[in-house]
Structure formats: C-alpha cells, structure tokens
C-alpha cells in the first residue's frame, strides 16, 4: 500500500497540466484580484449611518447622540417635517425623537436601520439601569455614569469576530473554494488510471495481483494529499504575499481545506468513473466547477447571499458555497454551529461521491484488455 501511495504521489506531481489548474492558476487569479481591488485586501470601515434627530427636550439622549456623531452615525438636527422629508428621499436612514422615552422611525429594514435600532436600545437599557441604581443605591450613581460614558467603545466598526470589516474577503474565500474544486481535474486523471479502457497503465493495473480496494484507496489518498498541499500553498500566498487576513482562528480553516480538497477530488473521480467520453467529462468539470464558484461569489461578491435569499437549498448542496460559508463562520461571524453545519454537509457530499465512485470502479469488468 505504501509503495502504491508513493508512486501515485510522484505521478500526480509530474502531471504539469493538473498541477497548473489546481495550484498555479488560483495563485495567478489571487494576484489579479489583488491588482484589481487595489487594496491587497486591506481593511475597510463601514461609513457612519446618516440619521436625523428631532429635539423634544431629552437633553441626556441628545448628548448621547452627539457623542456618537461622526463615528457610528452622521447626525442632523432637523424639524419634524424636514426630518420626514429627508427620510422619504433617502437622505437619512432614520429619525430619533428625543422625548422622555426616546423613539426611532425608519423607512426600511436593513443593516443601517439595525445599527440605529441597536443604539437606541443601548441607551434605553442604560437609562433603565441608571434609574434602578438611583432607586436602590444613589451613592453609586456617579460611578455608574462614568462607566457608561464611553459610548464610542460600544460602536466600534468591526465584524462579529472582532476583526475590522473587509468587503473584498468574499472574493478570496470564493477563490479558495474554486481552487478546492479544481482538484477535480486531478481526480479525473486518477479515475482514468483506474479504468483499463482508458490507458495502458490502467490496463496493467487491472491485471496486477493487488486488491482493487488498495488500488482505488491509494490513488484517492495520493490525490487528496497533493490537492490539500496545493490549497495550503495558496493560503500561504494569500496571507504572506497579498496580506489577506484570515482572522485569529485560522487553525479552524484546516478542516475546511481538508474537506474542501476531498470534495473537489471526489467530484472529479465521480465524473471520471462514468463511461462518458473524455471531452464530455472535462466539459462537465469545467462547467460545474465554475458554475459552483460563481454561485459562491467568485464573480459577484454577494451572489451567495442572493442564492440564500431565493434558493437556499443550492447553498446546502454546493461545495463551493459551503467552503465560503465555513470561512465566513470562522473569520467574520464567529459562529461555531454554522461552521460545524458546513463541515458536516461537506463530509456528507464527499462520502457520497467517493462511495458511488468506488462502487463503479470496483465493479468494472472487461472481456479483453
């Protein structure tokens, strides 16, 4: 088994065509992304949310909003009629009313409206807490007021995991997903070397006194190994050369890369185990890999979100989308449940493809070779 594995490794590495598509091409694409974006993946900040305030006598709330002006919000002091007109024409995203019980009016639901709502909820919660402290222990009011005075600390413009927001990361995540799927080309070559009707090498293997399982397993493991190393090289290039940040929990990306590599190779072996012509198989791999990468956001950054809104089932069966979402779960969302769900679905897809491929290859019989 070990000798078969080593032989397969050498054979795969020497295949310049497959190595180009699984390693060199993604690196070139990453470099072109960096040149196109111009920022090399550097961090970008979310602009302050435009908002209006209608003064109705609550000086404390008005002071709270003034502290946030220029950081989380871009504040305008308007009369009610002016504020309503600004809200209607989109000049502001919301209107704060500084009455005894402050309120907020928004015109739609979205990220910016959510930010304004959170700011209002923060103030109301702090106000309620101060009132309770005043009733129960008035001596602690000065200390509580001091502790709550630094409002800006509550509204730093960072992502959920604490990293500064980067709106170009989705393209690099989708690039890694595409590189994982391009392992399918090595998988296709591997499958061809296991079918006696595809090559002279496969013919000799089919009559060798070696169990079929050892042949298939050693071939698959060799391809998985090379593809995983290719993905690791790509990640190192993105991080150390293009300075793309993958967050502090980058070790959690290793299982994603392992399963992503396995899914890509399994896709190629699955297609290669069929009886279709070689040109048709290559066409399926190219079309399938690029289509899945497109749906994951390789060409349009928010495409995965569009698919999630209109046809979420596609994101559950698309390996590229699962890889991208797993990367987001680690670097942006800090959502372990979502991360584990993506890994679980990748595992199911990979096991299914490998199982079907092995069943096909194991049952191959030939009248003559």
Coordinates of C-alpha atoms in Angstrom, one line a residue:
X1 CA 0.0 0.0 0.0
X2 CA 2.8 2.5 0.9
X3 CA 4.6 1.9 -2.4
X4 CA 1.4 2.4 -4.3
X5 CA 0.8 5.6 -2.5
X6 CA 4.3 6.9 -3.1
X7 CA 4.2 6.0 -6.8
X8 CA 0.9 7.8 -7.2
X9 CA 2.2 10.9 -5.4
X10 CA 5.1 11.2 -7.8
X11 CA 2.9 10.6 -10.8
X12 CA 0.4 13.3 -9.8
X13 CA 3.1 15.9 -9.1
X14 CA 4.7 15.3 -12.5
X15 CA 1.4 16.0 -14.3
X16 CA 2.0 19.6 -15.3
X17 CA -1.5 20.2 -16.6
X18 CA -3.3 19.1 -13.5
X19 CA -0.8 20.9 -11.2
X20 CA -1.3 24.1 -13.2
X21 CA -5.1 24.2 -12.7
X22 CA -5.1 23.2 -9.1
X23 CA -2.1 25.3 -7.9
X24 CA -0.7 27.9 -10.4
X25 CA -4.0 29.2 -11.8
X26 CA -5.6 30.0 -8.4
X27 CA -2.3 31.8 -7.4
X28 CA -2.4 33.9 -10.6
X29 CA -6.1 34.6 -10.0
X30 CA -5.3 35.8 -6.5
X31 CA -2.6 38.1 -7.8
X32 CA -5.0 39.5 -10.4
X33 CA -7.7 40.0 -7.6
X34 CA -5.1 42.0 -5.6
X35 CA -4.3 44.2 -8.6
X36 CA -7.9 44.7 -9.4
X37 CA -9.0 45.6 -5.9
X38 CA -6.0 47.8 -5.4
X39 CA -6.1 47.5 -1.6
X40 CA -4.5 44.0 -1.3
X41 CA -7.3 43.0 0.9
X42 CA -6.7 45.8 3.5
X43 CA -9.3 46.6 6.0
X44 CA -12.2 48.9 5.1
X45 CA -14.5 50.6 7.5
X46 CA -18.3 51.0 7.4
X47 CA -19.3 54.6 6.9
X48 CA -21.4 56.4 9.6
X49 CA -25.1 55.9 9.2
X50 CA -26.9 59.2 8.3
X51 CA -29.6 59.9 10.9
X52 CA -31.8 62.9 12.0
X53 CA -32.7 63.9 15.5
X54 CA -35.9 65.8 16.3
X55 CA -35.3 67.6 19.7
X56 CA -38.1 67.1 22.1
X57 CA -36.4 68.1 25.4
X58 CA -34.5 65.0 26.5
X59 CA -31.0 66.5 26.9
X60 CA -29.4 63.3 28.1
X61 CA -30.4 61.4 24.9
X62 CA -29.4 64.3 22.7
X63 CA -26.0 64.3 24.4
X64 CA -25.7 60.5 23.8
X65 CA -26.3 61.1 20.1
X66 CA -23.8 63.9 19.9
X67 CA -21.1 61.6 21.4
X68 CA -21.7 59.2 18.5
X69 CA -21.9 61.8 15.8
X70 CA -19.1 61.2 13.3
X71 CA -18.4 57.7 14.4
X72 CA -21.4 55.4 14.2
X73 CA -23.9 58.0 13.0
X74 CA -23.8 61.2 10.9
X75 CA -26.3 63.3 12.8
X76 CA -28.5 66.1 11.5
X77 CA -30.7 68.3 13.8
X78 CA -34.0 68.9 11.9
X79 CA -37.6 69.9 12.5
X80 CA -40.1 67.0 12.3
X81 CA -41.3 67.9 8.8
X82 CA -37.8 68.3 7.5
X83 CA -36.8 65.0 9.0
X84 CA -39.7 63.2 7.5
X85 CA -38.9 64.6 4.1
X86 CA -35.2 63.6 4.5
X87 CA -36.3 60.1 5.4
X88 CA -38.5 59.8 2.4
X89 CA -35.9 60.9 -0.1
X90 CA -33.2 58.7 1.5
X91 CA -31.0 61.5 2.9
X92 CA -31.2 59.8 6.3
X93 CA -31.8 56.2 7.3
X94 CA -33.8 57.0 10.5
X95 CA -35.2 59.7 12.8
X96 CA -34.5 59.8 16.5
X97 CA -37.1 61.6 18.7
X98 CA -35.6 62.8 21.9
X99 CA -38.8 62.7 24.0
X100 CA -38.9 61.5 27.6
X101 CA -39.0 58.0 26.1
X102 CA -36.8 58.2 23.0
X103 CA -38.0 56.6 19.8
X104 CA -36.8 55.8 16.3
X105 CA -38.5 55.9 12.9
X106 CA -37.0 54.1 9.9
X107 CA -38.2 53.7 6.4
X108 CA -36.9 50.1 5.7
X109 CA -35.3 47.1 7.2
X110 CA -31.5 46.7 6.7
X111 CA -28.1 46.8 8.2
X112 CA -28.1 50.6 8.7
X113 CA -31.6 50.6 10.3
X114 CA -30.5 47.8 12.6
X115 CA -27.5 49.8 13.7
X116 CA -29.7 52.8 14.6
X117 CA -32.1 50.4 16.5
X118 CA -29.2 48.9 18.5
X119 CA -28.0 52.3 19.5
X120 CA -31.5 53.3 20.8
X121 CA -31.8 50.0 22.6
X122 CA -28.4 50.6 24.2
X123 CA -29.4 54.0 25.5
X124 CA -32.8 52.8 26.8
X125 CA -31.1 49.8 28.6
X126 CA -28.6 52.1 30.2
X127 CA -31.3 54.6 31.2
X128 CA -33.3 51.9 32.9
X129 CA -30.2 50.6 34.7
X130 CA -29.4 54.1 35.9
X131 CA -32.9 54.6 37.2
X132 CA -32.7 51.3 39.1
X133 CA -29.4 52.3 40.6
X134 CA -30.8 55.6 41.6
X135 CA -33.7 54.0 43.5
X136 CA -31.7 51.3 45.2
X137 CA -28.3 52.8 45.8
X138 CA -28.0 56.6 44.9
X139 CA -24.4 56.7 46.1
X140 CA -23.2 54.5 43.2
X141 CA -24.8 56.8 40.5
X142 CA -21.5 58.8 39.8
X143 CA -19.5 55.6 39.3
X144 CA -22.2 54.1 37.1
X145 CA -22.4 57.3 35.0
X146 CA -18.6 57.2 34.5
X147 CA -18.6 53.6 33.4
X148 CA -21.4 54.2 30.8
X149 CA -20.0 57.5 29.5
X150 CA -17.6 56.0 26.8
X151 CA -20.3 55.3 24.2
X152 CA -17.9 55.0 21.3
X153 CA -16.4 51.8 22.8
X154 CA -19.8 50.3 22.2
X155 CA -19.9 51.1 18.5
X156 CA -16.5 50.2 17.1
X157 CA -16.8 49.3 13.4
X158 CA -15.7 45.7 13.5
X159 CA -17.1 42.4 12.4
X160 CA -18.7 39.9 14.7
X161 CA -15.4 38.2 15.4
X162 CA -13.6 41.4 16.3
X163 CA -11.8 41.9 13.1
X164 CA -12.1 45.1 11.0
X165 CA -14.7 44.6 8.3
X166 CA -13.2 43.7 4.8
X167 CA -15.6 43.8 1.9
X168 CA -13.2 42.1 -0.5
X169 CA -12.7 38.9 1.5
X170 CA -15.7 37.2 -0.2
X171 CA -13.8 37.1 -3.5
X172 CA -10.7 35.5 -1.9
X173 CA -12.9 33.0 0.0
X174 CA -14.6 32.0 -3.3
X175 CA -11.1 31.8 -4.9
X176 CA -10.1 29.2 -2.3
X177 CA -13.3 27.3 -2.9
X178 CA -12.6 27.3 -6.7
X179 CA -9.1 26.0 -6.1
X180 CA -10.6 23.2 -4.0
X181 CA -13.0 22.3 -6.8
X182 CA -10.2 22.4 -9.4
X183 CA -8.8 19.3 -7.6
X184 CA -11.5 17.6 -9.7
X185 CA -9.1 17.6 -12.7
X186 CA -6.6 15.5 -10.7
X187 CA -9.5 13.3 -9.7
X188 CA -10.5 12.8 -13.3
X189 CA -7.0 11.8 -14.2
X190 CA -6.8 9.5 -11.3
X191 CA -10.1 7.8 -12.2
X192 CA -8.8 7.3 -15.8
X193 CA -5.8 5.5 -14.4
X194 CA -8.1 3.0 -12.7
X195 CA -10.2 2.2 -15.8
X196 CA -8.5 -0.4 -18.1
X197 CA -10.3 1.0 -21.1
X198 CA -8.8 4.5 -20.6
X199 CA -5.0 3.9 -20.6
X200 CA -2.2 1.3 -20.9
X201 CA -1.2 2.0 -17.3
X202 CA -4.8 1.2 -16.1
X203 CA -4.7 -2.0 -18.2
X204 CA -1.6 -3.2 -16.4
X205 CA -3.0 -2.2 -13.0
X206 CA -6.2 -4.1 -13.6
X207 CA -4.3 -7.4 -14.1
X208 CA -1.9 -6.8 -11.2
X209 CA -2.2 -9.2 -8.2
X210 CA -3.3 -6.3 -6.0
X211 CA -6.7 -6.0 -4.4
X212 CA -9.0 -3.4 -6.1
X213 CA -9.6 -1.6 -2.9
X214 CA -5.9 -0.9 -2.4
X215 CA -5.5 0.4 -5.9
X216 CA -8.5 2.8 -5.5
X217 CA -7.7 3.8 -1.9
X218 CA -4.0 4.6 -2.6
X219 CA -4.9 6.6 -5.7
X220 CA -7.5 8.6 -3.9
X221 CA -5.3 9.3 -0.9
X222 CA -2.4 10.5 -3.1
X223 CA -4.7 12.9 -5.0
X224 CA -6.2 14.2 -1.7
X225 CA -2.7 14.8 -0.3
X226 CA -1.4 16.7 -3.3
X227 CA -4.6 18.8 -3.5
X228 CA -4.6 19.7 0.2
X229 CA -0.9 20.8 0.0
X230 CA -1.8 22.9 -3.0
X231 CA -4.6 24.7 -1.0
X232 CA -2.2 25.2 1.9
X233 CA 0.3 26.9 -0.5
X234 CA -2.5 29.1 -1.9
X235 CA -3.5 30.2 1.6
X236 CA 0.2 31.0 2.5
X237 CA 0.5 33.0 -0.7
X238 CA -2.7 34.9 0.0
X239 CA -1.7 35.6 3.6
X240 CA 2.0 36.4 3.4
X241 CA 2.3 37.8 -0.1
X242 CA -1.1 39.5 -0.6
X243 CA -1.6 40.2 3.1
X244 CA -5.1 38.8 3.2
X245 CA -6.2 38.3 6.9
X246 CA -8.0 35.1 7.8
X247 CA -8.5 36.1 11.4
X248 CA -7.0 34.8 14.6
X249 CA -8.7 31.4 14.5
X250 CA -7.0 30.3 11.2
X251 CA -6.4 26.8 12.5
X252 CA -10.1 26.2 12.2
X253 CA -9.7 26.7 8.4
X254 CA -7.5 23.5 8.1
X255 CA -10.5 21.1 8.4
X256 CA -12.3 23.2 5.8
X257 CA -9.4 22.9 3.4
X258 CA -9.1 19.2 4.0
X259 CA -12.8 18.5 3.3
X260 CA -12.9 21.1 0.5
X261 CA -10.0 19.4 -1.2
X262 CA -11.6 16.0 -0.7
X263 CA -14.9 17.2 -2.1
X264 CA -13.2 18.6 -5.2
X265 CA -11.2 15.5 -5.9
X266 CA -14.2 13.3 -5.2
X267 CA -16.2 15.3 -7.8
X268 CA -13.5 14.6 -10.4
X269 CA -13.3 10.9 -9.6
X270 CA -17.1 10.7 -9.6
X271 CA -17.3 12.1 -13.1
X272 CA -14.2 10.1 -14.2
X273 CA -15.8 6.8 -13.1
X274 CA -18.6 7.2 -15.7
X275 CA -18.4 5.8 -19.3
X276 CA -18.8 9.2 -20.9
X277 CA -16.2 10.4 -23.4
X278 CA -13.1 12.3 -22.2
X279 CA -14.1 15.6 -23.7
X280 CA -17.6 15.4 -22.2
X281 CA -16.1 14.7 -18.7
X282 CA -13.7 17.7 -19.0
X283 CA -16.6 19.9 -20.1
X284 CA -18.7 18.8 -17.1
X285 CA -15.8 19.5 -14.7
X286 CA -15.1 23.0 -16.1
X287 CA -18.7 24.0 -16.3
X288 CA -19.6 22.5 -12.9
X289 CA -16.6 24.0 -11.1
X290 CA -17.0 27.5 -12.5
X291 CA -20.8 27.5 -12.0
X292 CA -20.5 26.4 -8.4
X293 CA -17.7 29.0 -7.8
X294 CA -19.9 31.7 -9.4
X295 CA -22.8 30.8 -7.2
X296 CA -20.4 31.1 -4.2
X297 CA -19.4 34.6 -5.1
X298 CA -16.3 34.3 -7.3
X299 CA -17.5 36.8 -9.9
X300 CA -20.2 38.7 -8.0
X301 CA -19.4 39.2 -4.3
X302 CA -22.9 39.0 -2.9
X303 CA -24.1 36.1 -5.2
X304 CA -24.1 33.6 -2.4
X305 CA -26.5 35.9 -0.4
X306 CA -28.7 36.3 -3.4
X307 CA -28.9 32.5 -3.7
X308 CA -29.5 32.2 0.0
X309 CA -32.5 34.5 -0.3
X310 CA -34.1 32.9 -3.4
X311 CA -32.9 29.3 -3.4
X312 CA -31.2 28.4 -0.1
X313 CA -31.1 24.7 -0.9
X314 CA -28.5 25.4 -3.6
X315 CA -26.1 26.7 -0.9
X316 CA -26.5 23.5 1.0
X317 CA -25.5 21.2 -1.9
X318 CA -22.9 23.5 -3.4
X319 CA -19.5 22.5 -2.0
X320 CA -18.0 25.9 -3.0
X321 CA -20.8 27.8 -1.1
X322 CA -20.2 25.6 1.9
X323 CA -16.4 26.3 1.9
X324 CA -17.0 30.1 1.6
X325 CA -19.6 30.0 4.4
X326 CA -17.3 28.0 6.6
X327 CA -14.6 30.6 6.1
X328 CA -17.1 33.3 7.0
X329 CA -18.1 31.4 10.1
X330 CA -14.5 31.4 11.3
X331 CA -13.3 34.9 10.2
X332 CA -16.4 37.0 10.3
X333 CA -19.4 35.5 12.0
X334 CA -17.6 33.5 14.8
X335 CA -20.5 31.1 14.6
X336 CA -19.4 27.5 15.7
X337 CA -22.8 26.0 14.9
X338 CA -22.8 27.3 11.3
X339 CA -19.2 26.2 10.9
X340 CA -20.0 22.7 12.1
X341 CA -23.0 22.5 9.8
X342 CA -20.9 23.4 6.8
X343 CA -18.3 20.8 7.7
X344 CA -21.0 18.2 8.2
X345 CA -22.5 18.9 4.8
X346 CA -19.1 18.8 3.0
X347 CA -18.5 15.4 4.7
X348 CA -21.8 14.0 3.5
X349 CA -21.2 15.2 -0.1
X350 CA -17.7 13.8 -0.2
X351 CA -18.6 10.4 1.3
X352 CA -21.5 10.1 -1.2
X353 CA -19.3 10.9 -4.2
X354 CA -16.5 8.6 -3.0
X355 CA -18.9 5.7 -2.2
X356 CA -20.6 5.9 -5.6
X357 CA -17.2 6.2 -7.4
X358 CA -15.7 3.2 -5.6
X359 CA -18.8 1.1 -6.4
X360 CA -18.5 2.0 -10.1
X361 CA -14.7 1.4 -10.3
X362 CA -14.8 -1.8 -8.2
X363 CA -17.4 -3.4 -10.5
X364 CA -15.6 -2.7 -13.8
X365 CA -15.1 -5.9 -15.8
X366 CA -13.6 -6.3 -19.3
X367 CA -14.0 -9.0 -21.9
X368 CA -10.4 -8.4 -23.1
X369 CA -7.6 -5.9 -22.4

